[in-house]
Amino acid sequence: MNMTTFVGLPPGPRLPRAVQTLGFMFTGPRFVDACRRRYGDAVTFGTLFDERFVMVFHPDLIRELFQGPPEQLRAGEANVMLGPIVGERSVLLLDGPQHLRHRRLMGAPFHGRRMQSHAEAMRASADLEIDRWPVGEPFPLLGSMQSLTLRVILRAVFGYEPGAEEEDLRRRLRAMLEPLSRPRAMMLLAALPHVRGDRAAVTARFEASRKAVDEVLYAEIARRRADPDALDRRDDIFSALLLAEDEDGRRLSDGEVRDELVTLLLAGHETTATGLAWCFDLLLHNQVVLEHARQGDGPYLDAVVKEALRLRPVIPGVGRVVRGEPFRLNGYEIPPGVEINPSIRIIHRREDLFPDAGAFRPERFLTDDPPDTYTWIPFGGGTRRCLGASFALMEMRIVIARVLERAVGLRAADPKPAKVEFRGITLAPKDGVRVTQDRAPAPAS
């Protein structure tokens, strides 16, 4: 790494911001990687969404960033565009002591016995989806995975069993999240803080659907707070959030609980569903890996999931906004107000880190020296690593094992893997991963 200190930002393309925006939107990682090869492992860009920001592409730089002082490197500020959806009190948007407080209060449900208690719900949800798949006709797997992961989240987070209450909240949530699954979702997110009511029909509809979700959430918060004895007998994350206390004995407010619930629903539903769809897309286009995975070996299935998230990361990058003093990185002084983004897509495709990087090889994660936390970063890293990472990895492993066990006639409907489409938050398969089931699945046991 460069030890010389330079004045100003790292070099980068001098193209107009509009042209750079098109490069990001329509060429995938090719434009970014071309700039990396030309300018180095730290590159300054400018788009219509952000006048200037720095992207980094080397594990050493990512380590410096993830280990940097959180009071100087604000990850919450980098996520500000998500505010209209998850709320301003979400752990994703908080920085400093408030972020640490929320993270500690939210951490317990994602560890140990409490997390393992949701494994059966994951298997049952997979069975429900498998039993609904048509036989002999193509269908998009992504929609089924979205239904599956939403059901798991509603069970794990809310403790809802299938029924009228679950279906009502499911319908309201899908109405709120549906606009975010569109290719132009980034434009909607950018517009939400500035456009209101009749000035934009799309944002007006989004706000109405968000209020419909809030109506259910606040009513349920009030109902559960009114019966504190029942909270102790429940194992869902919702109840755990209501009971959690910080070191001063304070609990989360109603608004804080609402924002964290929506955060968990968004982060644990859409992203995991997309990751599952990509995993099946890769598996069904690689017979060698598929046959090995069908044997049900736990460590190999874990490696399949990790390799799929390497090759098809669901989130393109993570960010930190510099505040206070300039942040020294790769010999440059990054000034306050500038966001630094490790590129997950590029770091996962570096040939010096992952030989034959375009190949689907789960064995990469079964060696004595597997990829570390600065070369494999689908969940971010440092103190901002996704709280639900272990939950998501467990869910993906369980669902994949169940599908491979029962749906032995499942095959890819298209000869080539799906193309990547940026949908504002996620890198999703363009056609939803089309599959065909040649025969009815084996009975659930």
Short mmCIF file of C-alpha atoms in Angstrom, two decimals:
data_model
loop_
_atom_site.label_atom_id
_atom_site.label_comp_id
_atom_site.label_asym_id
_atom_site.label_seq_id
_atom_site.Cartn_x
_atom_site.Cartn_y
_atom_site.Cartn_z
CA MET A 1 0.00 0.00 0.00
CA ASN A 2 1.04 3.58 -0.65
CA MET A 3 2.83 5.23 2.30
CA THR A 4 3.18 8.65 0.63
CA THR A 5 0.76 11.38 1.74
CA PHE A 6 -0.90 13.29 -1.11
CA VAL A 7 -3.00 16.41 -1.04
CA GLY A 8 -6.65 15.99 -1.97
CA LEU A 9 -8.69 13.02 -3.11
CA PRO A 10 -7.52 9.93 -4.99
CA PRO A 11 -7.56 10.18 -8.80
CA GLY A 12 -10.62 9.20 -10.80
CA PRO A 13 -12.42 9.62 -14.12
CA ARG A 14 -12.95 13.17 -15.33
CA LEU A 15 -16.15 12.26 -17.15
CA PRO A 16 -19.26 14.37 -16.48
CA ARG A 17 -21.28 13.13 -13.52
CA ALA A 18 -24.19 12.20 -15.79
CA VAL A 19 -21.91 9.96 -17.85
CA GLN A 20 -20.48 8.32 -14.73
CA THR A 21 -24.03 7.73 -13.49
CA LEU A 22 -24.83 5.89 -16.72
CA GLY A 23 -21.65 3.87 -16.27
CA PHE A 24 -22.78 2.70 -12.84
CA MET A 25 -26.35 2.01 -13.91
CA PHE A 26 -25.88 0.25 -17.23
CA THR A 27 -22.44 -1.38 -17.39
CA GLY A 28 -22.48 -3.18 -14.06
CA PRO A 29 -19.04 -3.52 -12.49
CA ARG A 30 -17.21 -3.15 -15.82
CA PHE A 31 -17.00 0.64 -15.63
CA VAL A 32 -15.87 0.58 -12.01
CA ASP A 33 -13.30 -2.16 -12.58
CA ALA A 34 -11.90 -0.34 -15.60
CA CYS A 35 -11.39 2.72 -13.39
CA ARG A 36 -9.70 0.57 -10.74
CA ARG A 37 -7.25 -0.80 -13.28
CA ARG A 38 -6.48 2.70 -14.53
CA TYR A 39 -6.37 4.70 -11.29
CA GLY A 40 -5.55 2.17 -8.55
CA ASP A 41 -7.14 0.71 -5.43
CA ALA A 42 -8.75 3.99 -4.33
CA VAL A 43 -10.72 5.94 -6.95
CA THR A 44 -12.82 9.11 -6.73
CA PHE A 45 -16.13 9.13 -8.61
CA GLY A 46 -19.00 11.58 -9.03
CA THR A 47 -22.60 10.79 -10.01
CA LEU A 48 -25.95 12.55 -10.07
CA PHE A 49 -26.70 10.93 -6.70
CA ASP A 50 -23.42 11.88 -5.02
CA GLU A 51 -21.16 14.70 -6.20
CA ARG A 52 -17.99 12.92 -5.10
CA PHE A 53 -17.18 9.71 -3.28
CA VAL A 54 -14.26 7.32 -3.02
CA MET A 55 -14.40 3.61 -3.81
CA VAL A 56 -11.76 1.22 -2.47
CA PHE A 57 -10.87 -2.21 -3.86
CA HIS A 58 -8.09 -3.72 -1.75
CA PRO A 59 -8.39 -5.79 1.48
CA ASP A 60 -5.79 -3.66 3.27
CA LEU A 61 -7.81 -0.50 2.59
CA ILE A 62 -11.02 -2.21 3.63
CA ARG A 63 -9.36 -3.28 6.88
CA GLU A 64 -8.31 0.33 7.57
CA LEU A 65 -11.84 1.51 6.91
CA PHE A 66 -13.65 -1.17 8.95
CA GLN A 67 -11.23 -0.72 11.85
CA GLY A 68 -11.31 3.08 11.70
CA PRO A 69 -12.88 5.18 14.47
CA PRO A 70 -16.69 5.01 14.18
CA GLU A 71 -17.07 8.58 15.42
CA GLN A 72 -15.07 9.71 12.37
CA LEU A 73 -16.45 7.19 9.85
CA ARG A 74 -20.25 7.40 9.89
CA ALA A 75 -21.94 4.33 8.41
CA GLY A 76 -25.38 5.48 9.52
CA GLU A 77 -25.02 8.68 7.56
CA ALA A 78 -24.07 6.66 4.50
CA ASN A 79 -27.42 4.84 4.76
CA VAL A 80 -29.51 7.99 5.00
CA MET A 81 -31.40 7.18 1.78
CA LEU A 82 -33.09 4.29 3.60
CA GLY A 83 -34.55 6.64 6.21
CA PRO A 84 -38.01 7.00 4.62
CA ILE A 85 -38.41 3.22 4.73
CA VAL A 86 -36.79 1.95 7.92
CA GLY A 87 -37.11 5.17 9.96
CA GLU A 88 -34.58 7.56 11.43
CA ARG A 89 -34.15 5.47 14.62
CA SER A 90 -33.06 2.35 12.77
CA VAL A 91 -29.72 0.79 13.69
CA LEU A 92 -28.82 1.20 10.01
CA LEU A 93 -29.02 5.00 10.26
CA LEU A 94 -27.66 5.60 13.74
CA ASP A 95 -24.06 6.49 14.55
CA GLY A 96 -22.03 6.85 17.72
CA PRO A 97 -23.41 5.89 21.16
CA GLN A 98 -26.98 5.51 19.88
CA HIS A 99 -25.89 2.96 17.29
CA LEU A 100 -23.92 1.01 19.89
CA ARG A 101 -26.91 1.03 22.26
CA HIS A 102 -29.31 -0.28 19.62
CA ARG A 103 -26.85 -2.87 18.40
CA ARG A 104 -26.38 -4.26 21.90
CA LEU A 105 -30.12 -4.38 22.52
CA MET A 106 -30.74 -6.15 19.21
CA GLY A 107 -27.85 -8.59 19.34
CA ALA A 108 -29.13 -11.24 21.77
CA PRO A 109 -31.93 -12.68 19.58
CA PHE A 110 -29.42 -13.55 16.85
CA HIS A 111 -27.24 -15.84 18.93
CA GLY A 112 -27.38 -19.24 20.56
CA ARG A 113 -30.53 -21.13 21.45
CA ARG A 114 -32.93 -18.35 20.46
CA MET A 115 -31.67 -18.34 16.86
CA GLN A 116 -31.58 -22.13 16.60
CA SER A 117 -35.22 -22.23 17.70
CA HIS A 118 -36.22 -20.83 14.31
CA ALA A 119 -34.68 -23.67 12.26
CA GLU A 120 -37.92 -25.66 12.15
CA ALA A 121 -39.85 -22.60 10.93
CA MET A 122 -37.35 -22.29 8.11
CA ARG A 123 -37.83 -25.92 7.07
CA ALA A 124 -41.62 -25.65 7.32
CA SER A 125 -41.67 -22.49 5.22
CA ALA A 126 -39.53 -24.20 2.59
CA ASP A 127 -41.98 -27.13 2.52
CA LEU A 128 -44.94 -24.80 1.99
CA GLU A 129 -43.26 -23.19 -1.01
CA ILE A 130 -42.07 -26.46 -2.52
CA ASP A 131 -45.60 -27.89 -2.34
CA ARG A 132 -46.93 -24.88 -4.29
CA TRP A 133 -44.53 -25.12 -7.21
CA PRO A 134 -46.11 -26.09 -10.53
CA VAL A 135 -44.97 -29.21 -12.36
CA GLY A 136 -43.90 -29.06 -15.98
CA GLU A 137 -44.03 -25.29 -16.49
CA PRO A 138 -41.40 -22.60 -15.89
CA PHE A 139 -41.79 -20.21 -12.96
CA PRO A 140 -39.55 -17.51 -11.37
CA LEU A 141 -37.93 -18.77 -8.19
CA LEU A 142 -37.26 -15.31 -6.76
CA GLY A 143 -40.93 -14.66 -5.98
CA SER A 144 -41.20 -17.98 -4.16
CA MET A 145 -38.06 -17.20 -2.14
CA GLN A 146 -39.50 -13.80 -1.21
CA SER A 147 -42.65 -15.47 0.05
CA LEU A 148 -40.57 -18.01 1.97
CA THR A 149 -38.25 -15.56 3.68
CA LEU A 150 -41.09 -13.20 4.55
CA ARG A 151 -42.92 -16.08 6.24
CA VAL A 152 -39.77 -16.95 8.20
CA ILE A 153 -39.29 -13.35 9.30
CA LEU A 154 -42.92 -13.03 10.35
CA ARG A 155 -42.51 -16.16 12.47
CA ALA A 156 -39.07 -15.33 13.87
CA VAL A 157 -39.60 -11.60 14.39
CA PHE A 158 -43.30 -11.47 15.25
CA GLY A 159 -44.05 -15.01 16.37
CA TYR A 160 -46.95 -15.18 13.91
CA GLU A 161 -48.26 -18.54 12.81
CA PRO A 162 -49.97 -18.76 9.39
CA GLY A 163 -53.39 -17.14 9.67
CA ALA A 164 -55.35 -13.93 9.22
CA GLU A 165 -52.99 -11.70 11.24
CA GLU A 166 -49.93 -12.96 9.39
CA GLU A 167 -51.63 -12.60 6.01
CA ASP A 168 -52.74 -9.04 6.75
CA LEU A 169 -49.25 -7.91 7.75
CA ARG A 170 -47.73 -9.85 4.85
CA ARG A 171 -49.99 -8.02 2.38
CA ARG A 172 -49.20 -4.61 3.86
CA LEU A 173 -45.47 -5.27 3.90
CA ARG A 174 -45.38 -6.46 0.30
CA ALA A 175 -47.26 -3.31 -0.75
CA MET A 176 -44.63 -1.16 0.99
CA LEU A 177 -41.61 -3.10 -0.27
CA GLU A 178 -42.79 -3.78 -3.82
CA PRO A 179 -41.63 -0.42 -5.25
CA LEU A 180 -38.12 -1.16 -3.94
CA SER A 181 -37.87 -4.26 -6.13
CA ARG A 182 -38.09 -2.26 -9.34
CA PRO A 183 -35.06 -1.32 -11.47
CA ARG A 184 -35.64 2.41 -10.90
CA ALA A 185 -35.99 2.04 -7.12
CA MET A 186 -32.94 4.25 -6.51
CA MET A 187 -34.74 7.19 -8.08
CA LEU A 188 -37.71 6.59 -5.79
CA LEU A 189 -35.46 6.42 -2.73
CA ALA A 190 -33.69 9.62 -3.74
CA ALA A 191 -37.01 11.41 -4.26
CA LEU A 192 -38.81 10.34 -1.07
CA PRO A 193 -37.27 12.91 1.31
CA HIS A 194 -38.06 15.77 -1.10
CA VAL A 195 -41.36 14.98 -2.81
CA ARG A 196 -44.65 14.78 -0.99
CA GLY A 197 -48.31 14.04 -1.66
CA ASP A 198 -49.85 15.02 -4.97
CA ARG A 199 -46.53 16.16 -6.39
CA ALA A 200 -45.64 12.53 -7.07
CA ALA A 201 -48.18 9.72 -7.26
CA VAL A 202 -45.54 7.05 -6.67
CA THR A 203 -44.25 8.58 -3.46
CA ALA A 204 -47.81 9.24 -2.29
CA ARG A 205 -48.65 5.56 -2.73
CA PHE A 206 -45.49 4.57 -0.89
CA GLU A 207 -46.30 6.80 2.05
CA ALA A 208 -49.83 5.37 2.21
CA SER A 209 -48.48 1.81 2.25
CA ARG A 210 -45.93 2.73 4.92
CA LYS A 211 -48.69 4.18 7.12
CA ALA A 212 -50.68 0.96 6.65
CA VAL A 213 -47.73 -1.04 7.99
CA ASP A 214 -47.20 1.39 10.87
CA GLU A 215 -50.85 1.06 11.86
CA VAL A 216 -50.40 -2.67 12.47
CA LEU A 217 -46.98 -2.34 14.12
CA TYR A 218 -47.94 0.35 16.64
CA ALA A 219 -51.16 -1.48 17.53
CA GLU A 220 -49.20 -4.69 18.15
CA ILE A 221 -46.59 -2.81 20.23
CA ALA A 222 -49.36 -1.40 22.42
CA ARG A 223 -51.06 -4.80 22.75
CA ARG A 224 -47.88 -6.55 23.84
CA ARG A 225 -46.81 -3.80 26.26
CA ALA A 226 -50.23 -4.11 27.91
CA ASP A 227 -49.50 -7.76 28.78
CA PRO A 228 -45.86 -7.84 30.00
CA ASP A 229 -46.20 -11.28 31.58
CA ALA A 230 -46.90 -12.81 28.17
CA LEU A 231 -43.70 -11.29 26.75
CA ASP A 232 -41.54 -13.50 28.95
CA ARG A 233 -43.17 -16.61 27.52
CA ARG A 234 -42.52 -15.74 23.88
CA ASP A 235 -39.37 -16.50 21.87
CA ASP A 236 -39.85 -14.07 18.98
CA ILE A 237 -37.54 -11.12 18.31
CA PHE A 238 -40.36 -8.56 18.61
CA SER A 239 -40.94 -9.53 22.25
CA ALA A 240 -37.21 -9.61 22.91
CA LEU A 241 -36.90 -6.02 21.65
CA LEU A 242 -39.70 -4.89 23.96
CA LEU A 243 -37.99 -6.52 26.95
CA ALA A 244 -34.40 -5.53 26.17
CA GLU A 245 -32.78 -3.03 28.56
CA ASP A 246 -29.54 -1.11 28.25
CA GLU A 247 -26.99 -0.69 31.05
CA ASP A 248 -29.11 2.13 32.52
CA GLY A 249 -32.25 0.00 32.58
CA ARG A 250 -33.86 1.89 29.69
CA ARG A 251 -35.92 0.16 27.04
CA LEU A 252 -36.53 1.09 23.42
CA SER A 253 -39.37 3.54 22.76
CA ASP A 254 -42.33 2.61 20.58
CA GLY A 255 -40.83 4.52 17.66
CA GLU A 256 -37.44 2.83 18.10
CA VAL A 257 -39.06 -0.61 18.21
CA ARG A 258 -41.06 0.19 15.07
CA ASP A 259 -37.96 1.28 13.15
CA GLU A 260 -35.95 -1.77 14.19
CA LEU A 261 -38.80 -4.11 13.27
CA VAL A 262 -38.99 -2.64 9.77
CA THR A 263 -35.21 -2.83 9.52
CA LEU A 264 -35.28 -6.54 10.38
CA LEU A 265 -38.11 -7.16 7.95
CA LEU A 266 -36.31 -5.41 5.11
CA ALA A 267 -32.83 -6.75 5.81
CA GLY A 268 -33.94 -10.28 6.64
CA HIS A 269 -36.48 -10.71 3.87
CA GLU A 270 -35.57 -9.14 0.54
CA THR A 271 -31.82 -9.66 0.76
CA THR A 272 -32.01 -13.29 1.91
CA ALA A 273 -34.58 -14.11 -0.78
CA THR A 274 -32.32 -12.63 -3.43
CA GLY A 275 -29.33 -14.55 -2.10
CA LEU A 276 -31.30 -17.80 -2.22
CA ALA A 277 -32.45 -17.19 -5.78
CA TRP A 278 -28.85 -16.56 -6.88
CA CYS A 279 -27.66 -19.66 -5.06
CA PHE A 280 -30.14 -21.89 -6.89
CA ASP A 281 -29.33 -20.19 -10.19
CA LEU A 282 -25.65 -21.07 -9.74
CA LEU A 283 -26.35 -24.58 -8.48
CA LEU A 284 -28.74 -25.52 -11.27
CA HIS A 285 -26.20 -24.38 -13.88
CA ASN A 286 -23.36 -26.43 -12.39
CA GLN A 287 -24.11 -30.15 -12.23
CA VAL A 288 -20.87 -31.08 -10.43
CA VAL A 289 -21.54 -28.71 -7.53
CA LEU A 290 -25.25 -29.61 -7.56
CA GLU A 291 -24.60 -33.34 -7.17
CA HIS A 292 -22.13 -32.73 -4.35
CA ALA A 293 -24.61 -30.42 -2.61
CA ARG A 294 -27.38 -33.04 -2.88
CA GLN A 295 -25.38 -35.29 -0.56
CA GLY A 296 -26.41 -32.96 2.26
CA ASP A 297 -22.95 -32.42 3.75
CA GLY A 298 -23.28 -29.47 6.15
CA PRO A 299 -19.86 -27.86 5.67
CA TYR A 300 -20.16 -28.17 1.90
CA LEU A 301 -23.60 -26.52 1.91
CA ASP A 302 -22.15 -23.69 4.03
CA ALA A 303 -19.41 -23.30 1.42
CA VAL A 304 -22.01 -23.29 -1.39
CA VAL A 305 -23.84 -20.42 0.29
CA LYS A 306 -20.66 -18.42 0.90
CA GLU A 307 -19.40 -18.95 -2.63
CA ALA A 308 -22.77 -17.89 -4.07
CA LEU A 309 -22.65 -14.69 -1.99
CA ARG A 310 -19.12 -14.09 -3.25
CA LEU A 311 -19.98 -14.56 -6.90
CA ARG A 312 -23.41 -12.89 -6.68
CA PRO A 313 -23.32 -10.46 -3.74
CA VAL A 314 -26.77 -9.11 -2.95
CA ILE A 315 -25.53 -5.65 -1.93
CA PRO A 316 -23.03 -3.88 -4.23
CA GLY A 317 -21.18 -1.98 -1.51
CA VAL A 318 -21.20 -0.43 1.95
CA GLY A 319 -20.27 3.11 2.94
CA ARG A 320 -18.73 5.36 5.57
CA VAL A 321 -19.03 9.18 5.55
CA VAL A 322 -15.99 11.03 6.89
CA ARG A 323 -16.71 13.56 9.65
CA GLY A 324 -14.50 15.70 11.88
CA GLU A 325 -10.89 15.38 10.76
CA PRO A 326 -9.82 14.16 7.30
CA PHE A 327 -9.34 10.40 7.13
CA ARG A 328 -6.00 9.17 5.86
CA LEU A 329 -6.35 6.29 3.42
CA ASN A 330 -3.80 4.93 0.94
CA GLY A 331 -1.69 8.06 1.30
CA TYR A 332 -4.59 10.43 0.64
CA GLU A 333 -6.42 12.71 3.06
CA ILE A 334 -10.16 12.11 2.52
CA PRO A 335 -11.93 15.32 3.61
CA PRO A 336 -15.03 15.47 5.83
CA GLY A 337 -18.31 14.99 4.00
CA VAL A 338 -16.93 12.50 1.49
CA GLU A 339 -18.24 8.93 1.52
CA ILE A 340 -15.87 5.97 1.22
CA ASN A 341 -17.32 2.80 -0.34
CA PRO A 342 -15.65 -0.62 -0.39
CA SER A 343 -16.88 -2.28 -3.58
CA ILE A 344 -18.12 -5.75 -2.66
CA ARG A 345 -18.56 -6.76 -6.29
CA ILE A 346 -15.01 -5.83 -7.31
CA ILE A 347 -13.23 -7.20 -4.24
CA HIS A 348 -15.05 -10.52 -4.71
CA ARG A 349 -13.88 -10.75 -8.32
CA ARG A 350 -10.18 -9.98 -7.90
CA GLU A 351 -8.12 -12.71 -9.53
CA ASP A 352 -5.26 -12.22 -7.08
CA LEU A 353 -7.64 -13.06 -4.22
CA PHE A 354 -9.90 -15.58 -5.98
CA PRO A 355 -8.13 -17.39 -8.84
CA ASP A 356 -10.55 -18.06 -11.70
CA ALA A 357 -12.86 -15.64 -9.91
CA GLY A 358 -15.76 -16.09 -12.32
CA ALA A 359 -16.06 -19.81 -11.53
CA PHE A 360 -18.47 -21.23 -8.94
CA ARG A 361 -16.15 -23.14 -6.59
CA PRO A 362 -17.41 -23.74 -3.05
CA GLU A 363 -14.10 -25.48 -2.26
CA ARG A 364 -12.55 -22.02 -1.84
CA PHE A 365 -14.18 -21.93 1.60
CA LEU A 366 -13.09 -25.44 2.65
CA THR A 367 -9.33 -24.89 2.66
CA ASP A 368 -7.04 -24.27 5.63
CA ASP A 369 -6.85 -20.63 4.58
CA PRO A 370 -10.35 -19.58 3.46
CA PRO A 371 -11.23 -15.98 2.48
CA ASP A 372 -11.10 -13.67 5.48
CA THR A 373 -13.33 -10.86 6.73
CA TYR A 374 -11.68 -8.29 4.45
CA THR A 375 -11.80 -10.28 1.21
CA TRP A 376 -15.30 -11.80 1.67
CA ILE A 377 -17.64 -9.01 2.76
CA PRO A 378 -21.24 -9.69 1.64
CA PHE A 379 -22.49 -8.53 5.06
CA GLY A 380 -20.18 -5.55 5.42
CA GLY A 381 -17.72 -5.55 8.28
CA GLY A 382 -16.34 -4.09 11.46
CA THR A 383 -18.77 -2.82 14.07
CA ARG A 384 -21.38 -2.39 11.29
CA ARG A 385 -21.41 -5.98 10.08
CA CYS A 386 -25.00 -7.12 9.51
CA LEU A 387 -26.56 -8.28 12.78
CA GLY A 388 -28.54 -10.96 10.99
CA ALA A 389 -25.62 -12.47 9.05
CA SER A 390 -25.61 -15.74 11.00
CA PHE A 391 -29.41 -15.96 10.79
CA ALA A 392 -29.32 -15.46 7.01
CA LEU A 393 -26.55 -18.02 6.48
CA MET A 394 -28.42 -20.58 8.56
CA GLU A 395 -31.67 -19.94 6.71
CA MET A 396 -30.03 -20.25 3.31
CA ARG A 397 -28.34 -23.51 4.25
CA ILE A 398 -31.56 -25.03 5.61
CA VAL A 399 -33.68 -23.96 2.64
CA ILE A 400 -31.16 -25.20 0.08
CA ALA A 401 -30.85 -28.56 1.83
CA ARG A 402 -34.65 -28.94 1.95
CA VAL A 403 -35.16 -28.04 -1.71
CA LEU A 404 -32.40 -30.38 -2.87
CA GLU A 405 -33.82 -33.16 -0.70
CA ARG A 406 -37.41 -32.88 -1.96
CA ALA A 407 -37.40 -31.16 -5.37
CA VAL A 408 -35.22 -33.67 -7.20
CA GLY A 409 -36.82 -32.76 -10.53
CA LEU A 410 -35.94 -29.05 -10.30
CA ARG A 411 -33.83 -27.71 -13.18
CA ALA A 412 -32.93 -24.39 -14.76
CA ALA A 413 -35.43 -23.28 -17.40
CA ASP A 414 -32.87 -21.12 -19.23
CA PRO A 415 -29.53 -22.34 -20.62
CA LYS A 416 -27.54 -19.48 -19.12
CA PRO A 417 -27.50 -18.01 -15.59
CA ALA A 418 -29.64 -14.93 -14.98
CA LYS A 419 -28.27 -11.47 -15.67
CA VAL A 420 -27.73 -9.06 -12.79
CA GLU A 421 -30.18 -6.17 -12.42
CA PHE A 422 -29.67 -3.36 -9.91
CA ARG A 423 -32.93 -2.73 -8.05
CA GLY A 424 -32.03 0.21 -5.88
CA ILE A 425 -30.99 -1.81 -2.84
CA THR A 426 -30.19 -5.27 -4.18
CA LEU A 427 -28.41 -6.84 -7.14
CA ALA A 428 -31.20 -9.14 -8.26
CA PRO A 429 -31.58 -11.73 -11.05
CA LYS A 430 -33.23 -9.96 -13.97
CA ASP A 431 -35.81 -12.64 -14.80
CA GLY A 432 -36.21 -13.93 -11.27
CA VAL A 433 -34.29 -17.19 -11.93
CA ARG A 434 -36.68 -19.21 -14.09
CA VAL A 435 -36.85 -22.91 -13.18
CA THR A 436 -38.93 -25.94 -14.12
CA GLN A 437 -39.97 -28.88 -11.96
CA ASP A 438 -40.15 -32.01 -14.10
CA ARG A 439 -41.99 -34.08 -11.50
CA ALA A 440 -43.79 -33.60 -8.24
CA PRO A 441 -41.53 -33.17 -5.20
CA ALA A 442 -40.98 -35.95 -2.71
CA PRO A 443 -43.38 -35.87 0.27
CA ALA A 444 -42.27 -33.84 3.29
CA SER A 445 -41.08 -36.02 6.14
#
